[in-house]
Amino acid sequence: LLEGAGATKEVHCFIPARFRELASKSDNSVRLADGTELTLDHGCLSCPEVMFSETRGRAVFGEHFCTIQDLVRNSIDRCDIDMRRDLAMNIVLAGGNTLFPGFSDRLSHELNDTQPRPWFRVIAPPDRLNSCWFGASVKASLKSCRFLTRDMLGSSEMYDFR
């Protein structure tokens, strides 16, 4: 069931350049493995919109929600001032949710919308689904790489936040 939901998400969900564009999109039908047919309206198809909308995000996740564009800006702002321009010009996407059609264009638009001229550049490599794993495998293969030991990690009580 989860594989079917993931496949449906990957095929039918998208991120419009602006949320207003969703109203013009037509509904999609999906046939499940058991033969049941579902109709996905534009609300279902736009579930990734929550990543970009503070209002929608707070409605779902609560008052401490932060949009993805704000997370990027905040991360760059916490770095040394001399590095900020280089970081802003080299935002590299990685991971599954960045594969939604329109994700890189929307993030670029949201980041640059408040700037007098484009300041942020978003790079979307085609192999970004596994980019994190590729990077980790390269790092792990280096002789200079130190592997974590149990002593370095500490006890599980250190990580229990209940």
PDB file of C-alpha atoms in Angstrom:
ATOM      1  CA  LEU A   1       0.000   0.000   0.000  1.00  0.00           C
ATOM      2  CA  LEU A   2       2.788   2.460   0.913  1.00  0.00           C
ATOM      3  CA  GLU A   3       4.645   1.710  -2.312  1.00  0.00           C
ATOM      4  CA  GLY A   4       1.490   2.564  -4.250  1.00  0.00           C
ATOM      5  CA  ALA A   5       1.077   5.810  -2.320  1.00  0.00           C
ATOM      6  CA  GLY A   6       4.713   6.721  -2.969  1.00  0.00           C
ATOM      7  CA  ALA A   7       4.379   5.973  -6.672  1.00  0.00           C
ATOM      8  CA  THR A   8       1.181   8.042  -6.859  1.00  0.00           C
ATOM      9  CA  LYS A   9       2.914  10.937  -5.108  1.00  0.00           C
ATOM     10  CA  GLU A  10       5.903  10.764  -7.434  1.00  0.00           C
ATOM     11  CA  VAL A  11       3.792  10.616 -10.585  1.00  0.00           C
ATOM     12  CA  HIS A  12       0.948  13.033  -9.814  1.00  0.00           C
ATOM     13  CA  CYS A  13       2.111  15.610  -7.258  1.00  0.00           C
ATOM     14  CA  PHE A  14       3.807  18.768  -8.402  1.00  0.00           C
ATOM     15  CA  ILE A  15       4.848  22.181  -7.207  1.00  0.00           C
ATOM     16  CA  PRO A  16       3.519  25.107  -9.226  1.00  0.00           C
ATOM     17  CA  ALA A  17       5.616  28.224  -9.704  1.00  0.00           C
ATOM     18  CA  ARG A  18       2.868  30.059  -7.793  1.00  0.00           C
ATOM     19  CA  PHE A  19       0.092  28.478  -5.733  1.00  0.00           C
ATOM     20  CA  ARG A  20      -2.572  30.361  -7.745  1.00  0.00           C
ATOM     21  CA  GLU A  21      -1.705  28.191 -10.754  1.00  0.00           C
ATOM     22  CA  LEU A  22      -3.214  25.145  -9.037  1.00  0.00           C
ATOM     23  CA  ALA A  23      -6.772  26.276  -9.689  1.00  0.00           C
ATOM     24  CA  SER A  24      -6.238  25.802 -13.426  1.00  0.00           C
ATOM     25  CA  LYS A  25      -4.999  22.217 -13.070  1.00  0.00           C
ATOM     26  CA  SER A  26      -7.489  19.438 -13.715  1.00  0.00           C
ATOM     27  CA  ASP A  27      -8.086  16.488 -11.433  1.00  0.00           C
ATOM     28  CA  ASN A  28      -6.286  13.187 -12.065  1.00  0.00           C
ATOM     29  CA  SER A  29      -7.580   9.652 -11.708  1.00  0.00           C
ATOM     30  CA  VAL A  30      -5.453   6.855 -10.303  1.00  0.00           C
ATOM     31  CA  ARG A  31      -6.230   3.125 -10.441  1.00  0.00           C
ATOM     32  CA  LEU A  32      -5.022   1.250  -7.360  1.00  0.00           C
ATOM     33  CA  ALA A  33      -3.689  -2.326  -7.372  1.00  0.00           C
ATOM     34  CA  ASP A  34      -7.073  -3.664  -6.188  1.00  0.00           C
ATOM     35  CA  GLY A  35      -8.832  -1.954  -9.109  1.00  0.00           C
ATOM     36  CA  THR A  36     -10.268   0.923  -7.108  1.00  0.00           C
ATOM     37  CA  GLU A  37     -10.149   4.229  -8.930  1.00  0.00           C
ATOM     38  CA  LEU A  38      -9.342   7.400  -7.008  1.00  0.00           C
ATOM     39  CA  THR A  39      -9.774  10.947  -8.211  1.00  0.00           C
ATOM     40  CA  LEU A  40      -7.091  13.283  -6.941  1.00  0.00           C
ATOM     41  CA  ASP A  41      -8.164  16.902  -6.882  1.00  0.00           C
ATOM     42  CA  HIS A  42      -5.738  19.797  -7.083  1.00  0.00           C
ATOM     43  CA  GLY A  43      -5.617  19.930  -3.258  1.00  0.00           C
ATOM     44  CA  CYS A  44      -4.220  16.400  -3.072  1.00  0.00           C
ATOM     45  CA  LEU A  45      -1.876  16.981  -5.966  1.00  0.00           C
ATOM     46  CA  SER A  46      -0.439  20.039  -4.272  1.00  0.00           C
ATOM     47  CA  CYS A  47       0.478  18.442  -0.941  1.00  0.00           C
ATOM     48  CA  PRO A  48       4.126  19.541  -1.418  1.00  0.00           C
ATOM     49  CA  GLU A  49       2.896  23.171  -1.298  1.00  0.00           C
ATOM     50  CA  VAL A  50       3.061  22.977   2.497  1.00  0.00           C
ATOM     51  CA  MET A  51       6.870  23.201   2.270  1.00  0.00           C
ATOM     52  CA  PHE A  52       6.628  26.688   0.751  1.00  0.00           C
ATOM     53  CA  SER A  53       3.588  28.174   2.478  1.00  0.00           C
ATOM     54  CA  GLU A  54       3.929  29.473   6.025  1.00  0.00           C
ATOM     55  CA  THR A  55       0.142  29.616   6.490  1.00  0.00           C
ATOM     56  CA  ARG A  56      -0.455  26.068   5.269  1.00  0.00           C
ATOM     57  CA  GLY A  57       2.602  24.755   7.099  1.00  0.00           C
ATOM     58  CA  ARG A  58       1.550  26.222  10.443  1.00  0.00           C
ATOM     59  CA  ALA A  59      -1.949  24.830   9.988  1.00  0.00           C
ATOM     60  CA  VAL A  60      -0.458  21.348   9.624  1.00  0.00           C
ATOM     61  CA  PHE A  61       2.658  21.449  11.829  1.00  0.00           C
ATOM     62  CA  GLY A  62       2.033  24.196  14.387  1.00  0.00           C
ATOM     63  CA  GLU A  63       3.439  27.603  15.200  1.00  0.00           C
ATOM     64  CA  HIS A  64       7.121  26.627  14.990  1.00  0.00           C
ATOM     65  CA  PHE A  65       6.896  25.730  11.297  1.00  0.00           C
ATOM     66  CA  CYS A  66       9.456  27.330   8.987  1.00  0.00           C
ATOM     67  CA  THR A  67       9.206  27.260   5.177  1.00  0.00           C
ATOM     68  CA  ILE A  68      11.956  25.667   3.144  1.00  0.00           C
ATOM     69  CA  GLN A  69      13.017  29.016   1.676  1.00  0.00           C
ATOM     70  CA  ASP A  70      13.302  30.477   5.187  1.00  0.00           C
ATOM     71  CA  LEU A  71      15.379  27.481   6.302  1.00  0.00           C
ATOM     72  CA  VAL A  72      17.776  28.073   3.406  1.00  0.00           C
ATOM     73  CA  ARG A  73      18.020  31.819   4.134  1.00  0.00           C
ATOM     74  CA  ASN A  74      18.508  31.221   7.873  1.00  0.00           C
ATOM     75  CA  SER A  75      21.228  28.640   7.239  1.00  0.00           C
ATOM     76  CA  ILE A  76      23.136  30.997   4.969  1.00  0.00           C
ATOM     77  CA  ASP A  77      22.681  33.935   7.366  1.00  0.00           C
ATOM     78  CA  ARG A  78      24.284  31.926  10.183  1.00  0.00           C
ATOM     79  CA  CYS A  79      27.470  31.465   8.163  1.00  0.00           C
ATOM     80  CA  ASP A  80      30.429  33.817   7.971  1.00  0.00           C
ATOM     81  CA  ILE A  81      29.496  36.939   6.015  1.00  0.00           C
ATOM     82  CA  ASP A  82      32.338  36.374   3.538  1.00  0.00           C
ATOM     83  CA  MET A  83      30.900  32.981   2.549  1.00  0.00           C
ATOM     84  CA  ARG A  84      27.249  33.953   2.124  1.00  0.00           C
ATOM     85  CA  ARG A  85      27.394  34.987  -1.535  1.00  0.00           C
ATOM     86  CA  ASP A  86      29.128  31.735  -2.565  1.00  0.00           C
ATOM     87  CA  LEU A  87      26.649  29.668  -0.563  1.00  0.00           C
ATOM     88  CA  ALA A  88      23.656  31.524  -2.015  1.00  0.00           C
ATOM     89  CA  MET A  89      24.948  30.944  -5.544  1.00  0.00           C
ATOM     90  CA  ASN A  90      25.472  27.208  -4.969  1.00  0.00           C
ATOM     91  CA  ILE A  91      22.343  25.759  -3.364  1.00  0.00           C
ATOM     92  CA  VAL A  92      22.423  22.096  -4.408  1.00  0.00           C
ATOM     93  CA  LEU A  93      19.250  20.049  -4.020  1.00  0.00           C
ATOM     94  CA  ALA A  94      19.423  16.485  -2.694  1.00  0.00           C
ATOM     95  CA  GLY A  95      16.813  13.974  -1.620  1.00  0.00           C
ATOM     96  CA  GLY A  96      13.445  12.616  -2.685  1.00  0.00           C
ATOM     97  CA  ASN A  97      11.108  15.575  -2.197  1.00  0.00           C
ATOM     98  CA  THR A  98      13.304  17.750  -4.396  1.00  0.00           C
ATOM     99  CA  LEU A  99      12.241  15.510  -7.309  1.00  0.00           C
ATOM    100  CA  PHE A 100       8.720  16.966  -7.404  1.00  0.00           C
ATOM    101  CA  PRO A 101       8.232  18.642 -10.774  1.00  0.00           C
ATOM    102  CA  GLY A 102       8.666  22.380 -10.284  1.00  0.00           C
ATOM    103  CA  PHE A 103      10.541  22.153  -6.954  1.00  0.00           C
ATOM    104  CA  SER A 104      13.786  23.808  -8.057  1.00  0.00           C
ATOM    105  CA  ASP A 105      12.018  26.564 -10.005  1.00  0.00           C
ATOM    106  CA  ARG A 106       9.695  27.317  -7.090  1.00  0.00           C
ATOM    107  CA  LEU A 107      12.526  27.382  -4.526  1.00  0.00           C
ATOM    108  CA  SER A 108      14.540  29.687  -6.767  1.00  0.00           C
ATOM    109  CA  HIS A 109      11.518  31.952  -7.214  1.00  0.00           C
ATOM    110  CA  GLU A 110      10.732  32.042  -3.477  1.00  0.00           C
ATOM    111  CA  LEU A 111      14.342  32.799  -2.545  1.00  0.00           C
ATOM    112  CA  ASN A 112      14.821  35.512  -5.160  1.00  0.00           C
ATOM    113  CA  ASP A 113      11.337  37.066  -4.850  1.00  0.00           C
ATOM    114  CA  THR A 114      12.439  39.385  -2.039  1.00  0.00           C
ATOM    115  CA  GLN A 115      15.706  40.415  -3.722  1.00  0.00           C
ATOM    116  CA  PRO A 116      16.107  43.417  -6.042  1.00  0.00           C
ATOM    117  CA  ARG A 117      18.046  41.130  -8.422  1.00  0.00           C
ATOM    118  CA  PRO A 118      18.597  37.356  -8.458  1.00  0.00           C
ATOM    119  CA  TRP A 119      20.971  36.465  -5.649  1.00  0.00           C
ATOM    120  CA  PHE A 120      20.249  32.763  -5.126  1.00  0.00           C
ATOM    121  CA  ARG A 121      21.028  29.982  -7.595  1.00  0.00           C
ATOM    122  CA  VAL A 122      19.425  26.580  -7.111  1.00  0.00           C
ATOM    123  CA  ILE A 123      21.168  23.597  -8.706  1.00  0.00           C
ATOM    124  CA  ALA A 124      19.113  20.446  -9.283  1.00  0.00           C
ATOM    125  CA  PRO A 125      21.376  17.539 -10.281  1.00  0.00           C
ATOM    126  CA  PRO A 126      19.506  14.747 -12.104  1.00  0.00           C
ATOM    127  CA  ASP A 127      20.851  12.108  -9.665  1.00  0.00           C
ATOM    128  CA  ARG A 128      19.779  14.006  -6.539  1.00  0.00           C
ATOM    129  CA  LEU A 129      17.633  11.181  -5.196  1.00  0.00           C
ATOM    130  CA  ASN A 130      20.816   9.406  -4.093  1.00  0.00           C
ATOM    131  CA  SER A 131      23.224  12.357  -3.855  1.00  0.00           C
ATOM    132  CA  CYS A 132      23.564  12.073  -0.079  1.00  0.00           C
ATOM    133  CA  TRP A 133      24.510   8.398  -0.338  1.00  0.00           C
ATOM    134  CA  PHE A 134      27.023   9.091  -3.094  1.00  0.00           C
ATOM    135  CA  GLY A 135      28.704  11.784  -1.031  1.00  0.00           C
ATOM    136  CA  ALA A 136      28.815   9.618   2.073  1.00  0.00           C
ATOM    137  CA  SER A 137      30.319   6.693   0.149  1.00  0.00           C
ATOM    138  CA  VAL A 138      33.065   8.916  -1.246  1.00  0.00           C
ATOM    139  CA  LYS A 139      33.805  10.326   2.211  1.00  0.00           C
ATOM    140  CA  ALA A 140      33.853   6.856   3.780  1.00  0.00           C
ATOM    141  CA  SER A 141      36.290   5.577   1.159  1.00  0.00           C
ATOM    142  CA  LEU A 142      38.921   8.212   2.018  1.00  0.00           C
ATOM    143  CA  LYS A 143      41.834   7.068   4.151  1.00  0.00           C
ATOM    144  CA  SER A 144      41.505  10.262   6.172  1.00  0.00           C
ATOM    145  CA  CYS A 145      37.918   9.401   7.144  1.00  0.00           C
ATOM    146  CA  ARG A 146      37.469   8.612  10.815  1.00  0.00           C
ATOM    147  CA  PHE A 147      34.632   6.265  11.556  1.00  0.00           C
ATOM    148  CA  LEU A 148      32.430   6.938  14.563  1.00  0.00           C
ATOM    149  CA  THR A 149      32.796   4.576  17.469  1.00  0.00           C
ATOM    150  CA  ARG A 150      30.379   3.979  20.346  1.00  0.00           C
ATOM    151  CA  ASP A 151      32.676   5.987  22.619  1.00  0.00           C
ATOM    152  CA  MET A 152      32.442   8.985  20.281  1.00  0.00           C
ATOM    153  CA  LEU A 153      28.639   8.827  20.119  1.00  0.00           C
ATOM    154  CA  GLY A 154      28.019   8.566  23.860  1.00  0.00           C
ATOM    155  CA  SER A 155      25.094   6.798  25.457  1.00  0.00           C
ATOM    156  CA  SER A 156      21.524   6.588  24.209  1.00  0.00           C
ATOM    157  CA  GLU A 157      20.398   8.636  27.221  1.00  0.00           C
ATOM    158  CA  MET A 158      22.120  11.674  25.690  1.00  0.00           C
ATOM    159  CA  TYR A 159      19.670  11.522  22.782  1.00  0.00           C
ATOM    160  CA  ASP A 160      16.464  10.768  24.702  1.00  0.00           C
ATOM    161  CA  PHE A 161      14.407  13.979  24.651  1.00  0.00           C
ATOM    162  CA  ARG A 162      11.215  12.607  26.160  1.00  0.00           C
TER     163      ARG A 162
END
